[in-house]
Short mmCIF file of C-alpha atoms and ligand atoms in Angstrom, two decimals:
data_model
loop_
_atom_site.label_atom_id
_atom_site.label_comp_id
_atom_site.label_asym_id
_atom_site.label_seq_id
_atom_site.Cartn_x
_atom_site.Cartn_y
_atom_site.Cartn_z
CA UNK A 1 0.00 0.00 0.00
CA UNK A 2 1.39 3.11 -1.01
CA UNK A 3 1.89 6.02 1.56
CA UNK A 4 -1.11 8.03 1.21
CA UNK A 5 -3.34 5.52 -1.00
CA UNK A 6 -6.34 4.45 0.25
CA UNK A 7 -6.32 0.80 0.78
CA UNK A 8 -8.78 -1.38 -1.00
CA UNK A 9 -9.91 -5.06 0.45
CA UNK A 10 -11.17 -7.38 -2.13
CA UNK A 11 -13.31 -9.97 -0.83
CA UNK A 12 -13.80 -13.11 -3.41
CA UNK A 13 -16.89 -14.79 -2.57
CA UNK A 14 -20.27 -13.45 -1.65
CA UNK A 15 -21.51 -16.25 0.69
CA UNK A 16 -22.91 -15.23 4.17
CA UNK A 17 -19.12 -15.20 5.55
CA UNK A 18 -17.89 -12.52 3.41
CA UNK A 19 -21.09 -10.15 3.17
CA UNK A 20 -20.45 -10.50 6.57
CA UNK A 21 -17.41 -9.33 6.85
CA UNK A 22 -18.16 -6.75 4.37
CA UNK A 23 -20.52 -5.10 6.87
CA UNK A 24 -18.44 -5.40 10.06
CA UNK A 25 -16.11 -3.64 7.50
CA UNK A 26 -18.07 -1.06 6.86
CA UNK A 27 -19.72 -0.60 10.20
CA UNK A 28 -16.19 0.82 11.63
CA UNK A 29 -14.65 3.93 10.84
CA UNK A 30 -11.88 2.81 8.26
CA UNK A 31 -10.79 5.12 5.47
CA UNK A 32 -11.62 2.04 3.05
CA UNK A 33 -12.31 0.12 0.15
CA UNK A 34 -14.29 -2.69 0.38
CA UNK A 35 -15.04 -4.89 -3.40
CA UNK A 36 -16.95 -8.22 -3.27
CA UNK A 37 -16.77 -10.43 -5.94
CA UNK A 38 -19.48 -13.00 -6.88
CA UNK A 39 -19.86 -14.96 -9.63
CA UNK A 40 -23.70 -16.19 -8.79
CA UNK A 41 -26.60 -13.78 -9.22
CA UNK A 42 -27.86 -13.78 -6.03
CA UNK A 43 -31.46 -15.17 -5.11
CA UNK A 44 -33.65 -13.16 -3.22
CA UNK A 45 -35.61 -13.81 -0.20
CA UNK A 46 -39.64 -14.89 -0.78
CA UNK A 47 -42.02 -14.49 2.31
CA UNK A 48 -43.99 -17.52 0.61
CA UNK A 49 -40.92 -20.09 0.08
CA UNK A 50 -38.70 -21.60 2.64
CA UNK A 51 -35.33 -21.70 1.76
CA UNK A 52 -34.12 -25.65 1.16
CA UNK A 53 -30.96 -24.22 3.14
CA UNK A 54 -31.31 -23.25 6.75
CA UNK A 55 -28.47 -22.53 9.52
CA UNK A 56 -28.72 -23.38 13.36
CA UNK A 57 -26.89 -19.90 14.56
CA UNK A 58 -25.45 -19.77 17.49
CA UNK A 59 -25.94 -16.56 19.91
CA UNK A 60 -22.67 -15.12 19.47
CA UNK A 61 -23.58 -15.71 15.42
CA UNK A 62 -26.77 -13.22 16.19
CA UNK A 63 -24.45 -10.67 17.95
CA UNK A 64 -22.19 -10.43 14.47
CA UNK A 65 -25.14 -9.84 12.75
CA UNK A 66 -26.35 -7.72 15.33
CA UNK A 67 -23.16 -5.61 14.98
CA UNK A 68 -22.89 -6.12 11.24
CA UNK A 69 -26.24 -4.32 11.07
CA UNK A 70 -28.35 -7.34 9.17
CA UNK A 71 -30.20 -8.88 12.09
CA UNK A 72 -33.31 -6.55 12.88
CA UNK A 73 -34.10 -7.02 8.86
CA UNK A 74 -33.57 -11.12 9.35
CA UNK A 75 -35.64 -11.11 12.52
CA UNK A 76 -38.24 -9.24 11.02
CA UNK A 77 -39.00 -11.45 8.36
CA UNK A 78 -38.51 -15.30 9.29
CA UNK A 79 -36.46 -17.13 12.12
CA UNK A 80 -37.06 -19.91 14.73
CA UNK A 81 -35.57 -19.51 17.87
CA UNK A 82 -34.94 -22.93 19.50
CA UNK A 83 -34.96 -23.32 23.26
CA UNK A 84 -33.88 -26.92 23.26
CA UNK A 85 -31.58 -29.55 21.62
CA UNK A 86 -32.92 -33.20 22.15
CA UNK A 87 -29.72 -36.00 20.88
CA UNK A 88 -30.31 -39.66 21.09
CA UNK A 89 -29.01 -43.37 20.00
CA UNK A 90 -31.08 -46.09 19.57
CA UNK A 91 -34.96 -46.68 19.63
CA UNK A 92 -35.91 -44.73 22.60
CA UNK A 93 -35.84 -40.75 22.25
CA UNK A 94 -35.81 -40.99 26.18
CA UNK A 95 -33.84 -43.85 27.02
CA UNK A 96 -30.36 -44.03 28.50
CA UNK A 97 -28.84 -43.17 25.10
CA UNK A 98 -30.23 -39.58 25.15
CA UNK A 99 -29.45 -36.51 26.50
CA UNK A 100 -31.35 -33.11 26.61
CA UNK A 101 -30.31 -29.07 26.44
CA UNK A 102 -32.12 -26.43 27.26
CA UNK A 103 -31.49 -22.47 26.99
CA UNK A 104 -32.90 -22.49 30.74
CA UNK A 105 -30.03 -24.24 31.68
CA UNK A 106 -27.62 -21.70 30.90
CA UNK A 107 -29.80 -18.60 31.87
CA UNK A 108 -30.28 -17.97 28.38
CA UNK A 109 -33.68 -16.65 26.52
CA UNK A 110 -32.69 -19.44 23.54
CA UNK A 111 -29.96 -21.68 22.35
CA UNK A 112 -30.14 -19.81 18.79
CA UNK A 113 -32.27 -19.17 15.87
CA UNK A 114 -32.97 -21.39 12.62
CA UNK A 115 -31.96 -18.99 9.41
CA UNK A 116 -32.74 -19.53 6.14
CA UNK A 117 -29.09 -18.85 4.32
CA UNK A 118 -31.17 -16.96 1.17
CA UNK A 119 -32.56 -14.66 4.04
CA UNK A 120 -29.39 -14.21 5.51
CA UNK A 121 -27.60 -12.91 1.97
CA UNK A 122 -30.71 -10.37 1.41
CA UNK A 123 -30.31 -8.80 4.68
CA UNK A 124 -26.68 -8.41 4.71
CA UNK A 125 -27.03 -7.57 0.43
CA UNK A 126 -29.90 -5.08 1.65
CA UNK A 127 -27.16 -3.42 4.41
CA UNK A 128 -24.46 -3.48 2.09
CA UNK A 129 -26.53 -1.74 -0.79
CA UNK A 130 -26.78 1.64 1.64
CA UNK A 131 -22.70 2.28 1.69
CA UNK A 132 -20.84 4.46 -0.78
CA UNK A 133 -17.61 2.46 0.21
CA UNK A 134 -18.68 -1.01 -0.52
CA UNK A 135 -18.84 -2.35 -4.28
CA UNK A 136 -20.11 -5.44 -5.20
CA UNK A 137 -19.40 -7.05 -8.51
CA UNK A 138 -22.31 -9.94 -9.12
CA UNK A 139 -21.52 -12.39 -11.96
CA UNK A 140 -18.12 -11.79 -11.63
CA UNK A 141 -15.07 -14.20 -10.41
CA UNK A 142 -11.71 -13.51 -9.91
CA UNK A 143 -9.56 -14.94 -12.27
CA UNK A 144 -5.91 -14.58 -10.67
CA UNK A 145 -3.85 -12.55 -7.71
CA UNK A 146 -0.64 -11.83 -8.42
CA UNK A 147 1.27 -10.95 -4.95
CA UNK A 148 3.41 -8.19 -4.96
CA UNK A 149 5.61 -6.55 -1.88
CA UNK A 150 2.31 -3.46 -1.05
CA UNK A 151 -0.52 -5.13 -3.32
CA UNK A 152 -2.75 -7.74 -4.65
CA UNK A 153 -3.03 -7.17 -8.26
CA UNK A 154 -6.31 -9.11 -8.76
CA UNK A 155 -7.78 -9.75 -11.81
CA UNK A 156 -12.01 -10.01 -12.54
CA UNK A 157 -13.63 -12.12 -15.11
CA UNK A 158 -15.00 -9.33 -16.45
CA UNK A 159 -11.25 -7.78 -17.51
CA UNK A 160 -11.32 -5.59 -14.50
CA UNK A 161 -8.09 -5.24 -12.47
CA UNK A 162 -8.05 -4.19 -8.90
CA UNK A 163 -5.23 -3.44 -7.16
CA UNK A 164 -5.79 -4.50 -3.08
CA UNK A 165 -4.08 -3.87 -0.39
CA UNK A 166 -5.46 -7.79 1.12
CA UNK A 167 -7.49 -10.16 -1.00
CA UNK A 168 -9.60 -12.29 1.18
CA UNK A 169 -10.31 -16.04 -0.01
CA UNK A 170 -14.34 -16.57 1.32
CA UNK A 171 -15.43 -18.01 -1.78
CA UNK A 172 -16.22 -21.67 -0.20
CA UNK A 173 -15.05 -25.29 0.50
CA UNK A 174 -13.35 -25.61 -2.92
CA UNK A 175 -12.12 -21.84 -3.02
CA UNK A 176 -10.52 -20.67 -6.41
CA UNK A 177 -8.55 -18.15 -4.34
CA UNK A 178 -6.71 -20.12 -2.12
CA UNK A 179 -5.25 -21.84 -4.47
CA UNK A 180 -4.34 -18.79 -6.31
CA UNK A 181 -2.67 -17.57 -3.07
CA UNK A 182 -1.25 -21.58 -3.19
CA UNK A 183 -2.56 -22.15 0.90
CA UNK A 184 -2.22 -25.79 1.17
CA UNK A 185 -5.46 -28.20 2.85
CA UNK A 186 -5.85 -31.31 4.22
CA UNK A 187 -9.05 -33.05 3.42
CA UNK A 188 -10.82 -36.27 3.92
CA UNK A 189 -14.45 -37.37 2.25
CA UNK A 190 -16.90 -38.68 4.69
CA UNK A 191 -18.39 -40.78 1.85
CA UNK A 192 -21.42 -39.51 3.06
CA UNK A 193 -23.70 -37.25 1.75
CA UNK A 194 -26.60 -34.82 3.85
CA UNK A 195 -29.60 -35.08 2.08
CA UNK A 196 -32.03 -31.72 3.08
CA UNK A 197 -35.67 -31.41 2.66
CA UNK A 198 -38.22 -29.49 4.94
CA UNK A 199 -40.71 -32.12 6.04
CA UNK A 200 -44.21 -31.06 8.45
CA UNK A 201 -45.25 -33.28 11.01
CA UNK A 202 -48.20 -34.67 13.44
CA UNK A 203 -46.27 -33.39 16.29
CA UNK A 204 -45.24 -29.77 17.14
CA UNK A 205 -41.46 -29.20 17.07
CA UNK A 206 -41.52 -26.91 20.33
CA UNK A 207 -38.92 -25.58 19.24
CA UNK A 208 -36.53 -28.12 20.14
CA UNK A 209 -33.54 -29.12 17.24
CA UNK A 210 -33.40 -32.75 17.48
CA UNK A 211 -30.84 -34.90 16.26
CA UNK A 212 -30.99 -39.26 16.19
CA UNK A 213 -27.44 -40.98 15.39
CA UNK A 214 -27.66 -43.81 13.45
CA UNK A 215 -25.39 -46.15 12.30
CA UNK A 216 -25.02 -44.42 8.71
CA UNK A 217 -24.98 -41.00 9.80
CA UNK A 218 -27.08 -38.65 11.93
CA UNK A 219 -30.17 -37.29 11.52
CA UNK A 220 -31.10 -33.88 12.19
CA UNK A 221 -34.51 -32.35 12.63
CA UNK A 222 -34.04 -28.63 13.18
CA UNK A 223 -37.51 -26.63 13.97
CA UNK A 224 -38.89 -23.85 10.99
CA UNK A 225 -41.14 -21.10 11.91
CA UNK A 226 -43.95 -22.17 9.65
CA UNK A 227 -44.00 -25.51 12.01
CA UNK A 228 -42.67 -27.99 9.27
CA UNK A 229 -39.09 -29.16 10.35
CA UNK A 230 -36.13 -29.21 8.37
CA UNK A 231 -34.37 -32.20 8.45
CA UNK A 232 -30.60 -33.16 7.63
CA UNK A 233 -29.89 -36.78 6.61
CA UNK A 234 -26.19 -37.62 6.59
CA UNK A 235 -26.03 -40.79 5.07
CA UNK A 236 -23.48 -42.75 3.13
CA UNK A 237 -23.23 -41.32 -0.16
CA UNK A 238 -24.65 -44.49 -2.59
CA UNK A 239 -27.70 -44.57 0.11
CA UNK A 240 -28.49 -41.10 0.19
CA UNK A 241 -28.30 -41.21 -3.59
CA UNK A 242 -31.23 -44.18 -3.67
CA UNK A 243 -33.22 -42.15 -0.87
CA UNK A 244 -33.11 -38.90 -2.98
CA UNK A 245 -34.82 -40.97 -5.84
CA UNK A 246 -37.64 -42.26 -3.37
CA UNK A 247 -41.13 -40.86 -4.30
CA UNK A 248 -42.13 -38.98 -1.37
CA UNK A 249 -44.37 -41.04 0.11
CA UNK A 250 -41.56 -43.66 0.14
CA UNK A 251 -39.19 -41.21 1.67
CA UNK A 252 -41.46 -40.36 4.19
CA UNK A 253 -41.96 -43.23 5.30
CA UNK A 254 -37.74 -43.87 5.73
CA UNK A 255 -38.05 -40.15 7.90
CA UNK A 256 -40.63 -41.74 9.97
CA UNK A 257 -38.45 -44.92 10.61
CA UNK A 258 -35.55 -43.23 10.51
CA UNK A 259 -37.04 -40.17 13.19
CA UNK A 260 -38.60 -42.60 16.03
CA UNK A 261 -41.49 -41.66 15.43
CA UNK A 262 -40.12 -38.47 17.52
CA UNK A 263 -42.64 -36.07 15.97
CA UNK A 264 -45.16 -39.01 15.01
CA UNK A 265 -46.47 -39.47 11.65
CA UNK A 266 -44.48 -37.28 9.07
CA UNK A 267 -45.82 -35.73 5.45
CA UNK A 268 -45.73 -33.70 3.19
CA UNK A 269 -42.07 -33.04 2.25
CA UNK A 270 -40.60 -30.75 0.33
CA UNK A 271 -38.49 -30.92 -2.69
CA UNK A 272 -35.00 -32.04 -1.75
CA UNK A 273 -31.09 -31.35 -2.08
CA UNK A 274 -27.85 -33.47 -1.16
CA UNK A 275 -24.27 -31.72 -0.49
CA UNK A 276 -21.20 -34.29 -0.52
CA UNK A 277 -19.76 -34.13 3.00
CA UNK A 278 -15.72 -33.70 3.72
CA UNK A 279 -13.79 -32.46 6.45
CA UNK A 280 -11.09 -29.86 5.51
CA UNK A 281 -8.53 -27.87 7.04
CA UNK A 282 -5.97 -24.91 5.03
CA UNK A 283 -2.71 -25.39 7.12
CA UNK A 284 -2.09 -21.86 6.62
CA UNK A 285 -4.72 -19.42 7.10
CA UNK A 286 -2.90 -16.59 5.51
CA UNK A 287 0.37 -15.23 3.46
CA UNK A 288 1.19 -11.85 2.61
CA UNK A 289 -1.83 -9.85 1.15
CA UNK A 290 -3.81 -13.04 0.99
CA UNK A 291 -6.23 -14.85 3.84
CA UNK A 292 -8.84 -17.14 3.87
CA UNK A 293 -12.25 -16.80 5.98
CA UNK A 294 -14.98 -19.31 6.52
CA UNK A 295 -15.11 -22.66 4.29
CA UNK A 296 -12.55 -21.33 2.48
CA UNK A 297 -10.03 -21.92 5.41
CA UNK A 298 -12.15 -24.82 7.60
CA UNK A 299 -14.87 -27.09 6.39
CA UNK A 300 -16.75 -29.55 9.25
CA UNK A 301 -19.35 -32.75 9.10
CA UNK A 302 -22.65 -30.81 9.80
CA UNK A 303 -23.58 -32.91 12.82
CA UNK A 304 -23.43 -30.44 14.93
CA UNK A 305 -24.66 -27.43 12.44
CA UNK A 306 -20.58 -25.25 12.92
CA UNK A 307 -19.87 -24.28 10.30
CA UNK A 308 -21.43 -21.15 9.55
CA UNK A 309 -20.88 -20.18 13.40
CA UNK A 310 -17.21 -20.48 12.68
CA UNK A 311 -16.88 -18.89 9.32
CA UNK A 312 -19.45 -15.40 11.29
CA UNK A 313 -16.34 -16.08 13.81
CA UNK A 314 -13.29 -15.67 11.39
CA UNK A 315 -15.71 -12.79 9.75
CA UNK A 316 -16.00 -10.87 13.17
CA UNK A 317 -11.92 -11.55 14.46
CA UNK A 318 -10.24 -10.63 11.11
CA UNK A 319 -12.37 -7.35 11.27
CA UNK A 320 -11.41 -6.51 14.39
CA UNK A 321 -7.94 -7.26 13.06
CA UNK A 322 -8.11 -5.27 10.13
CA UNK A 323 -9.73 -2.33 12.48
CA UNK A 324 -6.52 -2.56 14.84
CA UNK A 325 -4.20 -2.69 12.08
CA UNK A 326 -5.39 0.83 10.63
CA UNK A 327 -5.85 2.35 14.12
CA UNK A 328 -2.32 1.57 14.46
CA UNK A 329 -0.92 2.98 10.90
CA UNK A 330 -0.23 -0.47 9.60
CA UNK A 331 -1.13 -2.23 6.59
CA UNK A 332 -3.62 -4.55 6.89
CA UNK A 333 -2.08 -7.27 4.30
CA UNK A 334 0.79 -7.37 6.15
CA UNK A 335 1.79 -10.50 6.94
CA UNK A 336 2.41 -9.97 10.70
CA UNK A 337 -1.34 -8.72 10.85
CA UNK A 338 -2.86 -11.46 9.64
CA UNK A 339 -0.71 -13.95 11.90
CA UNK A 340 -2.31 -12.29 14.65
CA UNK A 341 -6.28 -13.53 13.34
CA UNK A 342 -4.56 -16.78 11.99
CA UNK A 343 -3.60 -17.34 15.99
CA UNK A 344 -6.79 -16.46 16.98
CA UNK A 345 -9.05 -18.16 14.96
CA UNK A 346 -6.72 -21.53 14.06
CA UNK A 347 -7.41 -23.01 17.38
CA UNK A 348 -10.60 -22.91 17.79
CA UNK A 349 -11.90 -23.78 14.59
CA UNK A 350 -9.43 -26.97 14.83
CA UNK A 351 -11.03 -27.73 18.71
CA UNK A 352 -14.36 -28.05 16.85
CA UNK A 353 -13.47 -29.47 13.24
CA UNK A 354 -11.52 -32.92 15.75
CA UNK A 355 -14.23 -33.12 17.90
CA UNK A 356 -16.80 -33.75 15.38
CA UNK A 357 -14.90 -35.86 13.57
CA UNK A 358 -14.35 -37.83 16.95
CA UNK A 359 -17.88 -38.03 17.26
CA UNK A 360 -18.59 -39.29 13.63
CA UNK A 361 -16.24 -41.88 13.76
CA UNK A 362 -17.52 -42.49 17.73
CA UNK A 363 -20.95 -42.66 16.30
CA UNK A 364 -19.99 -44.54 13.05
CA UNK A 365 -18.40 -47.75 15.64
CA UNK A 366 -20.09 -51.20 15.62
CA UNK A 367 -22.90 -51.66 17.55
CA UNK A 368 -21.17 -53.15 20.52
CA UNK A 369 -19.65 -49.64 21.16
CA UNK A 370 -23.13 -48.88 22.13
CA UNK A 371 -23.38 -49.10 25.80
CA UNK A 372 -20.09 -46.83 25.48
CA UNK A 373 -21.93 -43.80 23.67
CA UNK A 374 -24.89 -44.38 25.97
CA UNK A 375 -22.66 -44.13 29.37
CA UNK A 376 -20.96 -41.04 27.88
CA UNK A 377 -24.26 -39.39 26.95
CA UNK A 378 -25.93 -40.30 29.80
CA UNK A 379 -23.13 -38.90 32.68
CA UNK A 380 -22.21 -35.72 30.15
CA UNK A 381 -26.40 -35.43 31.00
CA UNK A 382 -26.19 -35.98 34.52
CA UNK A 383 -22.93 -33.59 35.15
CA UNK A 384 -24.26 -29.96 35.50
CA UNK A 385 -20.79 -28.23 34.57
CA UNK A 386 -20.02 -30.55 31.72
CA UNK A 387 -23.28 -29.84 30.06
CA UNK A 388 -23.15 -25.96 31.22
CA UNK A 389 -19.59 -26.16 29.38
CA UNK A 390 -20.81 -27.74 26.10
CA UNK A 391 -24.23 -25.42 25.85
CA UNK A 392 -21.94 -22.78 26.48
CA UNK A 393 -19.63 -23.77 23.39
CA UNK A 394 -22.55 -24.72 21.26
CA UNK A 395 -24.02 -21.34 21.77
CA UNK A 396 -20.96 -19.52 20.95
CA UNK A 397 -20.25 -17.79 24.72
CA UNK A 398 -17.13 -19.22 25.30
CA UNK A 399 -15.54 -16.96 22.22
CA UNK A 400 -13.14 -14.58 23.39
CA UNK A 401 -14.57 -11.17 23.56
CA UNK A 402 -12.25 -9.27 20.74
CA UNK A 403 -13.18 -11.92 18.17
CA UNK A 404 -16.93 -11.68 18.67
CA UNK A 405 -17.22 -7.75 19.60
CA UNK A 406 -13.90 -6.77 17.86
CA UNK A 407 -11.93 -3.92 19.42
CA UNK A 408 -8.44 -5.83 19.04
CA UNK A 409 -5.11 -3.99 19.99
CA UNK A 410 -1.93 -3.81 17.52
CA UNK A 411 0.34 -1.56 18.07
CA UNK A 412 3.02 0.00 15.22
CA UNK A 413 6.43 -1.49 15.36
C1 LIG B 501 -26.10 -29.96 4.88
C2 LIG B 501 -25.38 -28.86 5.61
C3 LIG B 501 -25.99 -28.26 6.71
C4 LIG B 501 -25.33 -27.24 7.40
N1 LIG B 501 -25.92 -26.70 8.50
C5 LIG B 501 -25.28 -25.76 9.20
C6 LIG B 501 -25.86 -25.18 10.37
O1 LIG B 501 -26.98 -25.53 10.79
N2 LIG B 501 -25.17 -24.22 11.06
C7 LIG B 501 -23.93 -23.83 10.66
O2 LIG B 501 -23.31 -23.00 11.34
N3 LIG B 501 -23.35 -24.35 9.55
C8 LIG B 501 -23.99 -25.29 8.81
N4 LIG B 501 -23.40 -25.81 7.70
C9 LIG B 501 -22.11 -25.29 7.23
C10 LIG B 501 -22.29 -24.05 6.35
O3 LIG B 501 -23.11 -24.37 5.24
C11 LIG B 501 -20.98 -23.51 5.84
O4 LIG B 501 -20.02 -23.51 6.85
C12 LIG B 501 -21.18 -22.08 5.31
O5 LIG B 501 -22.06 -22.10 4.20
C13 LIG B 501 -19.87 -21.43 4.91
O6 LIG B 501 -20.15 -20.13 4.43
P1 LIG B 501 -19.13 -19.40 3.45
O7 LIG B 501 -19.70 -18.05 3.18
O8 LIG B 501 -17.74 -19.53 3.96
O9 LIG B 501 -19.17 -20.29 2.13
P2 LIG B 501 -20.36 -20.54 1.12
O10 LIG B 501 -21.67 -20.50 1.81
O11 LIG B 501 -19.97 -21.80 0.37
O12 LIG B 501 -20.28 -19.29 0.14
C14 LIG B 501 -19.18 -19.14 -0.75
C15 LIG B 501 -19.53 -18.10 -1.79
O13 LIG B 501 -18.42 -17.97 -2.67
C16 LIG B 501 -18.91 -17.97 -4.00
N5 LIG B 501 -17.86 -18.41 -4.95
C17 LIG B 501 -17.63 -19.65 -5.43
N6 LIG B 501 -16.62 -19.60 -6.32
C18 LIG B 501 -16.21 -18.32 -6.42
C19 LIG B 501 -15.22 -17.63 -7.18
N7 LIG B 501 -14.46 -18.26 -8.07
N8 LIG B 501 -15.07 -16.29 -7.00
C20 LIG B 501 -15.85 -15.63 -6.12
N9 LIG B 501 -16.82 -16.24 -5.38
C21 LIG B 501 -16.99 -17.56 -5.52
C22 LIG B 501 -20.12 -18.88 -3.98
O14 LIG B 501 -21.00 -18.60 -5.06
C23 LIG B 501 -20.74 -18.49 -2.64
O15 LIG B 501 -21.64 -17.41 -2.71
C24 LIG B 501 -24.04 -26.82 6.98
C25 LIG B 501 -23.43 -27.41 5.86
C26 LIG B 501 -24.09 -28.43 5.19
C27 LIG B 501 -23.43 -29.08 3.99
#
């Protein structure tokens, strides 16, 4: 970045992580650029269609949003808070092999909100549309970043060139960017594959996101605000493939086996979609004028509905980051600034990426490993603080305060 010039960040991707960012951006007092690149045209939000995608969001997810100014406009339309989180093994909801959370627990009004991820781009499209410093380029892609000592010198499919001062990579599990920045991953296919349909039922939800393991892969029933539930089926990937072609009375009638009978009989359901499942991890988060946010640096088996929760994470600490960086006179593609949100974010996002892979494999064991899961379940249940610790993780309170609330310190060397 040139003395004087005024510094540009080019976000690649238009997802929820970096609109996201984009806002918390723009929401601070920086004398700066922001340009979003997108190569979808973006759907909007209908009051008369459920999205097929939905995200359980944690509390501290809200407070982003809260801060990134989209919230009030996704409240106001369609959410469903959910008070409880009902997970179980075997035939009996309420047997031994079962365990039960709820917000009352931890003091708290509700464990989150259900948010349907078309919903979630309006808002934050609607918020960004209102700043003078934020340009988004729809139907556009970035076609390389060439690295130079004070720039990014990125070029757009549509023969644009920008010159940026830090070119952030939020453009998804198989993210063009990051390889154009060559960050190396590690991944691993589950073989399995989440098949996702919104399904109504006999029973009221209550609000409760419920989740059965079974020996394929869990299933998750998470609660919509129209009543119907949306449901999650991880399954291996040549079974969810024969499911998906099941009429729907056939498929229905697998939910119904497949759901205990938890909400009782089951029908209609919706069209359906299946996403391939993998676990991934960049081993670098960042190199000079380059970083990657979101699924772009982490992707996690959607058992326990992360992912999103960690990319609003990354969103909210390398923000804060990039705040403290120009507060301080420094160059916010430095590399020494971005090591600072790679340390803060790496950690945590491995913690949670291990653990539920230890708890797919834990749940993928032989039967006999049964009475196992059902101990564990059933003392993590009757512990107070080792539940209170979990609900506290799930919902996102355990963050450290800078990377939810930003307001990090960096001072010039
Ligand atoms: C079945 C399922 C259920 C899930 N449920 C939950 C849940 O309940 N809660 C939760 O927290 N997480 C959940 N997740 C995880 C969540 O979907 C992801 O973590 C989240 O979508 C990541 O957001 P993102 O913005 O980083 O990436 P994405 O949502 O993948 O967005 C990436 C964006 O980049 C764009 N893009 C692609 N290529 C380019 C390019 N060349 N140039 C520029 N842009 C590009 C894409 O069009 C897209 O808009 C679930 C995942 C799955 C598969």
């Amino acid at each position: 970045m040139s003395r004087g010039e005024r510094p540009v960040v080019l976000i690649s991707g238009g997802g929820p992580v970096g609109l996201t960012l984009a806002a918390l951006l723009d929401a601070a007092p920086l004398d700066l650029a922001i340009h979003v690149v997108e190569p979808r045209e973006q759907p909007r939000w209908r009051a008369d269609e459920t999205d097929l995608r939905v995200y359980a969001l944690s509390r501290s997810s809200q407070r982003i949003l809260e801060r990134a100014g989209a919230w009030p406009s996704i409240a106001a339309r369609r959410v469903c808070r959910y008070e409880g989180m009902h997970v179980w093994e075997g035939d009996d909801p309420d047997g031994t092999a079962s365990i039960r959370f709820d917000c009352a627990d931890v003091g708290e009004p509700d464990l989150g909100h259900i948010v349907e991820d078309v919903l979630l781009r309006d808002a934050l499209l609607a918020r960004l549309a209102a700043s003078s410093r934020v340009r988004i380029a729809a139907g556009c892609a970035v076609e390389s970043v060439a690295v130079q000592p004070d720039a990014a010198v990125v070029t757009l499919s549509d023969g644009a060139s920008v010159r940026a001062s830090l070119v952030v990579a939020a453009d998804g599990g198989e993210s063009p960017v990051r390889a154009m920045l060559d960050l190396p991953v590690v991944s691993r296919s589950y073989r399995q594959s989440a098949i996702v349909a919104h399904v109504a039922s006999e029973r009221a939800h209550a609000h409760v996101a419920r989740q059965r393991f079974l020996r394929g892969g869990p299933l998750a029933l998470l609660p919509l605000a129209d009543g119907r539930s949306s449901v999650v089926w991880s399954l291996p990937t040549d079974d969810a493939e024969r499911r998906l072609r099941l009429d729907d009375t056939e498929l229905v009638a697998a939910l119904e086996a497949a759901s205990g009978g938890v909400l009782g009989r089951l029908g209609p359901v919706s069209a359906r979609a299946r996403f391939p499942l993998q676990i991934l991890h960049a081993l670098r988060y960042c190199c000079s004028r380059g970083v990657l946010v979101g699924d772009a640096a982490h992707v996690a088996h959607p058992l326990a509905g992360q992912g999103m929760n960690l990319g609003l994470a990354d969103a909210a600490c390398l923000a804060a980051e990039i705040d403290a960086a120009l507060r301080a006179g420094l160059d916010p593609g430095e590399l020494r600034v971005l090591r600072r949100y790679e340390r803060r974010r790496k950690a945590e996002n491995v913690n949670m990426l291990v653990a539920l892979d230890a708890l797919h494999h834990l749940f993928g064991l032989p039967a006999a490993a049964a009475p196992v899961r059902a101990a564990g379940l059933a003392l993590t249940d009757a512990a107070g603080p080792v539940k209170q610790w979990l609900m506290r993780r799930a919902l996102g309170l355990h963050l450290d305060c800078e990377a939810t609330r930003g307001g990090g310190r960096l001072a010039a060397t």
